[in-house]
Coordinates of C-alpha atoms and ligand atoms in Angstrom, one line a residue:
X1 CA -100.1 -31.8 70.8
X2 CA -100.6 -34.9 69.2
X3 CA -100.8 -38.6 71.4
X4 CA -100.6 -42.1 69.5
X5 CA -100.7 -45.2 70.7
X6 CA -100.2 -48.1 69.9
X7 CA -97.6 -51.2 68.7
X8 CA -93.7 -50.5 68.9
X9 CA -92.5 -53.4 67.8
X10 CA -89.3 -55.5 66.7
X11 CA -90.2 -57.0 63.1
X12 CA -88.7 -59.5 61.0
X13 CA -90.3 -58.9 57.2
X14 CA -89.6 -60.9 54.5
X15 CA -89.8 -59.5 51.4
X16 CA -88.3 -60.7 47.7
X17 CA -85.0 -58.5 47.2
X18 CA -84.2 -58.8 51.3
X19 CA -85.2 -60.4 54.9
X20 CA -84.9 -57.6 57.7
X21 CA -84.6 -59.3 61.2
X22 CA -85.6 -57.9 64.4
X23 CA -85.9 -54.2 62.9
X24 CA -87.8 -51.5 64.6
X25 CA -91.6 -51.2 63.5
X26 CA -94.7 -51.5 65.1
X27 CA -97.9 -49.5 64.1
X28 CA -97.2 -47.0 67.0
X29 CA -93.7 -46.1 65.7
X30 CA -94.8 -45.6 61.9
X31 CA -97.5 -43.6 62.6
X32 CA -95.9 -41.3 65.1
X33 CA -92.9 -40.6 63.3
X34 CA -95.0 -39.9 60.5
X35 CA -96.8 -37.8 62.0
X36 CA -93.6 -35.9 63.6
X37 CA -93.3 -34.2 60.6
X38 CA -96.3 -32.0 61.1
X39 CA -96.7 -31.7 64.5
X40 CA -95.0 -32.5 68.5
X41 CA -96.0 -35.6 69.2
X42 CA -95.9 -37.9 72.2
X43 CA -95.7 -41.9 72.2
X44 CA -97.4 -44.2 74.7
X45 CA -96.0 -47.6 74.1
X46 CA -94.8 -50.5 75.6
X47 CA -91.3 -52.8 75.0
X48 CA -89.5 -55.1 76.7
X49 CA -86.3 -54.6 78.4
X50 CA -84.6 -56.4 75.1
X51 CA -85.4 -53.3 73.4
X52 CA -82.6 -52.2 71.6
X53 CA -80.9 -48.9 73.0
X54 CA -80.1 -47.4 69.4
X55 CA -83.9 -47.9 68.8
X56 CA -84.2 -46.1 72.1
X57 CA -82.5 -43.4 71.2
X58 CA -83.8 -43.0 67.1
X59 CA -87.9 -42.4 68.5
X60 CA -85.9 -40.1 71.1
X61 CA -85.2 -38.2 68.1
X62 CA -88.9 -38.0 66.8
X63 CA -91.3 -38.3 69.6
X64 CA -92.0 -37.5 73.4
X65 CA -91.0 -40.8 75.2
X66 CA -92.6 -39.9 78.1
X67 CA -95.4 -42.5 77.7
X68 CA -93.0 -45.0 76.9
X69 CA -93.0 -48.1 79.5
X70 CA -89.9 -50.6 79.3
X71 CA -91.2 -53.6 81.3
X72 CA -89.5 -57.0 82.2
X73 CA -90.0 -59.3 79.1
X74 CA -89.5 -59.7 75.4
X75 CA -91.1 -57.0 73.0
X76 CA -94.1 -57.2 70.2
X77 CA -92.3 -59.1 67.8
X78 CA -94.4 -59.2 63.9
X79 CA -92.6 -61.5 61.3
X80 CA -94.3 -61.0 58.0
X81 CA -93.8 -62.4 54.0
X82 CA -94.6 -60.4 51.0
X83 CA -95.1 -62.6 48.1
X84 CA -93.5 -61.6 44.5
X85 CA -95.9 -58.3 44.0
X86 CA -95.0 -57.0 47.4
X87 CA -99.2 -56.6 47.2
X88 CA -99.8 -59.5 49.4
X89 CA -98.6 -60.3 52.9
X90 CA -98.7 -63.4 54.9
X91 CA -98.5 -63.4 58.9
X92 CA -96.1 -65.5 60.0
X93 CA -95.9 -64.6 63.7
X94 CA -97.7 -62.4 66.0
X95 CA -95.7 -62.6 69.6
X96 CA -97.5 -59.9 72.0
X97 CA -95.2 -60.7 74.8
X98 CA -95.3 -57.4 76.3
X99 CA -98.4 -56.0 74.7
X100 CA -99.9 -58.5 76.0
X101 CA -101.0 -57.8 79.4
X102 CA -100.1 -54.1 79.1
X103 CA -101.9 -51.7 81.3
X104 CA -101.0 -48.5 79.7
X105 CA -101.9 -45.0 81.1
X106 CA -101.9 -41.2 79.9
X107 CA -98.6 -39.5 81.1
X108 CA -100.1 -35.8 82.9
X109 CA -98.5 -34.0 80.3
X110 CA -100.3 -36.2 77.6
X111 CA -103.9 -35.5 79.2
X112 CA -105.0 -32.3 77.0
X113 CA -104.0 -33.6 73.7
X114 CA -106.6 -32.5 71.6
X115 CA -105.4 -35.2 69.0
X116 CA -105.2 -38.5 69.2
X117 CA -104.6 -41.4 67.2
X118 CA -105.3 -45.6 68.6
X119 CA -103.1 -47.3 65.9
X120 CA -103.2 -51.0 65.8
X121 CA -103.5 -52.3 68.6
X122 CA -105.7 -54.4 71.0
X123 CA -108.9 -52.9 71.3
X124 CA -109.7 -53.3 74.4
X125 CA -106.5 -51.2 75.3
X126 CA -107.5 -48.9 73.0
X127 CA -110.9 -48.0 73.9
X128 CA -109.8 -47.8 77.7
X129 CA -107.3 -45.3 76.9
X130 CA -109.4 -42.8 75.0
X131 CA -111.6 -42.5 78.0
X132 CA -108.3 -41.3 79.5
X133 CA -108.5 -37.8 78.0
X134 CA -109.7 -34.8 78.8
X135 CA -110.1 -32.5 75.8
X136 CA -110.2 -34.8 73.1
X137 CA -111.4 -32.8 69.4
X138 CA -110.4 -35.9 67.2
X139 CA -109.8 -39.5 67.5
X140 CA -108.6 -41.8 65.4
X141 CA -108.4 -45.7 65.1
X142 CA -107.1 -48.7 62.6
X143 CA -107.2 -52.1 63.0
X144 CA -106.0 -55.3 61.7
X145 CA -106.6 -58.9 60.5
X146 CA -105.2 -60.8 64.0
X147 CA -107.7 -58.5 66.1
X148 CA -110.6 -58.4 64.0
X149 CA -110.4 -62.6 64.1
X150 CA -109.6 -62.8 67.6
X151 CA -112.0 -59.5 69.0
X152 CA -114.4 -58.6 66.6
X153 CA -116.8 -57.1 69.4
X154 CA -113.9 -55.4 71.2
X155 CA -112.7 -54.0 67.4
X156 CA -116.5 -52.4 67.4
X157 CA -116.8 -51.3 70.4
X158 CA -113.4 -49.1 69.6
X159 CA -115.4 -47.7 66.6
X160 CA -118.0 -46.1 68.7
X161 CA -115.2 -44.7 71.0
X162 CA -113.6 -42.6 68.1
X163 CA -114.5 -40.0 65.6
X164 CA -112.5 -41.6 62.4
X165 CA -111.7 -45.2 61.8
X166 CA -108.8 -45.6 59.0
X167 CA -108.6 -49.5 58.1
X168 CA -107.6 -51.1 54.5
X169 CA -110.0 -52.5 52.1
X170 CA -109.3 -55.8 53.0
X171 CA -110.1 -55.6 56.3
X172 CA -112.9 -53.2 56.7
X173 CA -114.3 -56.5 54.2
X174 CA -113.3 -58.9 57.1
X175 CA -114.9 -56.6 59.8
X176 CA -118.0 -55.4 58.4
X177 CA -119.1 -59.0 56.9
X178 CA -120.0 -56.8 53.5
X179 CA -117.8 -57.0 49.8
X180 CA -118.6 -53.4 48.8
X181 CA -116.4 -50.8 50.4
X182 CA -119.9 -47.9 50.5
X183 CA -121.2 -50.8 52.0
X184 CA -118.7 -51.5 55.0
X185 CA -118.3 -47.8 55.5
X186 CA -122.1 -47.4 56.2
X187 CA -122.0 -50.4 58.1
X188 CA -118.7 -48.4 60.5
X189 CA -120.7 -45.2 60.3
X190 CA -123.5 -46.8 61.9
X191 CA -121.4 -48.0 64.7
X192 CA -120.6 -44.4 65.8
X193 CA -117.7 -43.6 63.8
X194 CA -118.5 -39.9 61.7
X195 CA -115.5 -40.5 59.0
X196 CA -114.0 -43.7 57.6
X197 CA -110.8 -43.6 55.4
X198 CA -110.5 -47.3 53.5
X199 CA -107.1 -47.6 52.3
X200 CA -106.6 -49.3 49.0
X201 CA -102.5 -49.7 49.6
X202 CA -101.1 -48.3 45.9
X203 CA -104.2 -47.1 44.3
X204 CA -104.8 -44.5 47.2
X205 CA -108.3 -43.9 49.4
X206 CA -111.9 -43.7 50.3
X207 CA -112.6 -41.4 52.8
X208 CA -117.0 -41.4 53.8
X209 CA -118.6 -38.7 55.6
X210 CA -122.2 -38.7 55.9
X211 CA -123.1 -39.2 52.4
X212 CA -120.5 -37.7 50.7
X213 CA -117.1 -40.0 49.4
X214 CA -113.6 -38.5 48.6
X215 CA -111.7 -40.5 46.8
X216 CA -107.9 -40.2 46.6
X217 CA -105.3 -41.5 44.3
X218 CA -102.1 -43.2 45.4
X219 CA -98.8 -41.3 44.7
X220 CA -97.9 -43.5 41.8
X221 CA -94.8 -45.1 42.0
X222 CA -92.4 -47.5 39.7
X223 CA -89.7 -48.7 42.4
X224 CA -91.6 -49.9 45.9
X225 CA -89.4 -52.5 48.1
X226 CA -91.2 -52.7 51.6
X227 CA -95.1 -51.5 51.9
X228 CA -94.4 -52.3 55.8
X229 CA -96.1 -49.2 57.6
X230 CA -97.7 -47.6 54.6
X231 CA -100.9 -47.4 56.0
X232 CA -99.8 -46.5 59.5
X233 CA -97.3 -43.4 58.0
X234 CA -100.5 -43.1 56.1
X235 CA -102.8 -42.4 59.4
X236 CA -99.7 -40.8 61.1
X237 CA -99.7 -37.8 58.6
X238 CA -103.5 -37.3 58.3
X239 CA -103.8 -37.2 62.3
X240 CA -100.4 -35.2 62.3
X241 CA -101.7 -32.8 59.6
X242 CA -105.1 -32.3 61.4
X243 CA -103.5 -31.2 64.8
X244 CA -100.4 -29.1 63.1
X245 CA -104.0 -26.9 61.1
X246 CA -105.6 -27.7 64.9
X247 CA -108.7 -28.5 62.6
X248 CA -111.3 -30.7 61.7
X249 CA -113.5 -29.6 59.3
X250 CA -114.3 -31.3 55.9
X251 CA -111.6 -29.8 53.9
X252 CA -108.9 -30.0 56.5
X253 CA -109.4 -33.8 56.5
X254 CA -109.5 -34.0 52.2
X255 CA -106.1 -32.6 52.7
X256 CA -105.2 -34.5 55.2
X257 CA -106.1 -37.7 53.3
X258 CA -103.5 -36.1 50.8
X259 CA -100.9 -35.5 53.1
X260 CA -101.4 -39.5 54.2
X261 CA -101.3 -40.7 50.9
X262 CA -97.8 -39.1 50.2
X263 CA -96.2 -40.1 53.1
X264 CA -97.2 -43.5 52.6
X265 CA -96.0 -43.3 49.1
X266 CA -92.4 -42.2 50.8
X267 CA -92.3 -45.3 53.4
X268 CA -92.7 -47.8 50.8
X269 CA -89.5 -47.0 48.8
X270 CA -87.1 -48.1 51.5
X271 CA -86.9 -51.0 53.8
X272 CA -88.6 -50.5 57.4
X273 CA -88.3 -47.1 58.4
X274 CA -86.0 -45.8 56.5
X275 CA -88.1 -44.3 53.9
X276 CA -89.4 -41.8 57.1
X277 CA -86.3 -41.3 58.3
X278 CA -84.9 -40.5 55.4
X279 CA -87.0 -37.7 54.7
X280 CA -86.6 -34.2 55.0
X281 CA -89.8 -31.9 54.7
X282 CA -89.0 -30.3 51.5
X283 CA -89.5 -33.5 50.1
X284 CA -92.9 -34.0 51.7
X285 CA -93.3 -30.4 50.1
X286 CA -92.5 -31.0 46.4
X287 CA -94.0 -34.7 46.3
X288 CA -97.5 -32.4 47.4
X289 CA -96.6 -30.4 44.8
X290 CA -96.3 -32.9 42.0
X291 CA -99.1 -35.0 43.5
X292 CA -101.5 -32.0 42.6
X293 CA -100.2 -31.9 38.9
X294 CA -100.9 -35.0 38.9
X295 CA -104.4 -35.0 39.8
X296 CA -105.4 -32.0 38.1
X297 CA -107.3 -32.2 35.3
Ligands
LIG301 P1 -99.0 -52.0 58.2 O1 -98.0 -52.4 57.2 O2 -99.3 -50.5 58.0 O3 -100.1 -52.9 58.3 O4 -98.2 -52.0 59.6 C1 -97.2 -52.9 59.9 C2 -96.8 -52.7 61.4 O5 -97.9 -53.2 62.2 C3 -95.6 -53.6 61.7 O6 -94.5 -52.8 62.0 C4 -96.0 -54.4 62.9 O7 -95.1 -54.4 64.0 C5 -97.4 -53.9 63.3 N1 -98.3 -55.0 63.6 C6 -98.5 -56.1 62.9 N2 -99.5 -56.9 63.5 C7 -99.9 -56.2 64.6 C8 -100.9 -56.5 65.6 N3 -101.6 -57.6 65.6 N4 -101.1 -55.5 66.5 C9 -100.4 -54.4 66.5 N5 -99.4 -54.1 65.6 C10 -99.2 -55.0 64.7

């Protein structure tokens, strides 16, 4: 079994073509239903008791819930504004409420999970609730730009907690203090984190281990509408894909840096979630297929 944690959130995103208010998102939400796919995988997440029962009931569908809290109070609520590209993304709100003072713990049930993925979140949450498990064989953590500004030391001390960290380009820059991305994985490696995946949004990934790189290209695509949860469907499927082989070695993860890179590709063609919950596995089965015509020369 597979645990993730992390945001579920209501967003509002802004982009060109449309304006999607008070959807369901959060990192927590992309990344677990990604990783549904592959493997059973249980939620531990908070929201607030304005949580929307048709949201309820739609993770019902993907996920364990048993991990899911519903306290008193409004929940994580991310407004966001993609300019004219759709490559850059302005912040416009980051309201906690919930998250804020959230004391999560690890359902019984959820205690051997040998998998287990700290999506964006607060740190300090995350690197408590690691320490919660008792058979962990791979863990997994991203970040972003509002944590990394407001808990840099807290963001690090997560690193040493994990085995992977999986964080785009941009900020792995903003974290590590460095410009080159060889650069701020050494910097991550050397805080106690064994692989680091830098996510370059459309043109794919870096994954480091040791001294060895993999790069990956992006699924290319003409028609993308919403890159909202790329990179966390992205993390969802490599984490989902690792526990579904129960594996860990070199080549398990080079696939499952594949396997992230195409179900990114399939959450950026539709607004929110829709792209995910759209999909059927055959899908994820042929866009593998084509992805490795595509890169084989
Ligand atoms: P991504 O596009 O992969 O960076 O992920 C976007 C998702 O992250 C949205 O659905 C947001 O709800 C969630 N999110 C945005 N900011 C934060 C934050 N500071 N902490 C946790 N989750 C966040």
């Amino acid at each position: 079994m597979l645990t993730v944690f992390g945001s579920t959130a209501l967003d509002t995103i802004r982009t060109p073509s449309k304006i999607l208010k008070n959807v369901l998102g959060g990192a927590a939400t992309f990344a677990g239903i990604s990783a549904s796919f592959f493997v059973k995988t249980g939620l531990i997440a908070v929201v607030g008791n304005d949580f929307p029962k048709k949201y309820h009931n739609l993770l019902a569908k993907y996920l364990d819930l048993r991990g899911l809290t519903i306290e008193k109070g409004k929940t994580f609520h991310y407004d966001g504004s993609y300019d004219r590209t759709l490559s850059t993304r302005k912040t416009l709100k980051t309201d906690l409420n919930v998250l804020k003072n959230f004391k999560p713990t690890v359902p019984e049930e959820y205690k051997k999970s040998q998998f287990v993925y700290l999506a964006n979140n607060d740190p300090d949450q995350n690197t408590k609730l690691i320490k919660e498990f008792d058979k962990v064989k791979f863990s997994m953590c991203d970040t972003i730009e509002f944590w990394i500004s407001i808990k840099r030391n807290a963001v690090i001390n997560m690193i040493k907690s994990v085995d992977a960290v999986v964080i785009n380009d941009e900020e792995a820059k903003l974290l590590t203090k460095e410009f080159n991305l060889i650069k701020c994985a050494k910097k991550m490696m050397n805080w106690g984190a064994k692989y680091v995946i830098i996510k370059k949004g459309e043109h794919g990934s870096l994954m480091f281990f040791d001294d060895l790189i993999f790069p990956s290209a992006g699924f290319s695509l003409e028609d993308v509408v919403d890159p909202t949860g790329a990179g966390d469907s992205f993390a969802g499927a490599m984490i989902g894909y690792l526990a579904s082989k129960n594996s860990t070695t070199f080549s398990a993860i080079k696939k499952a840096v594949v396997y992230g890179n195409v179900l990114g590709s399939f959450a950026v063609e539709k607004y929110g979630l829709d792209g995910l919950l759209q999909l059927k596995n055959q899908d994820i089965i042929q866009r593998i297929k084509q992805y490795e015509k595509m890169i084989r020369f």
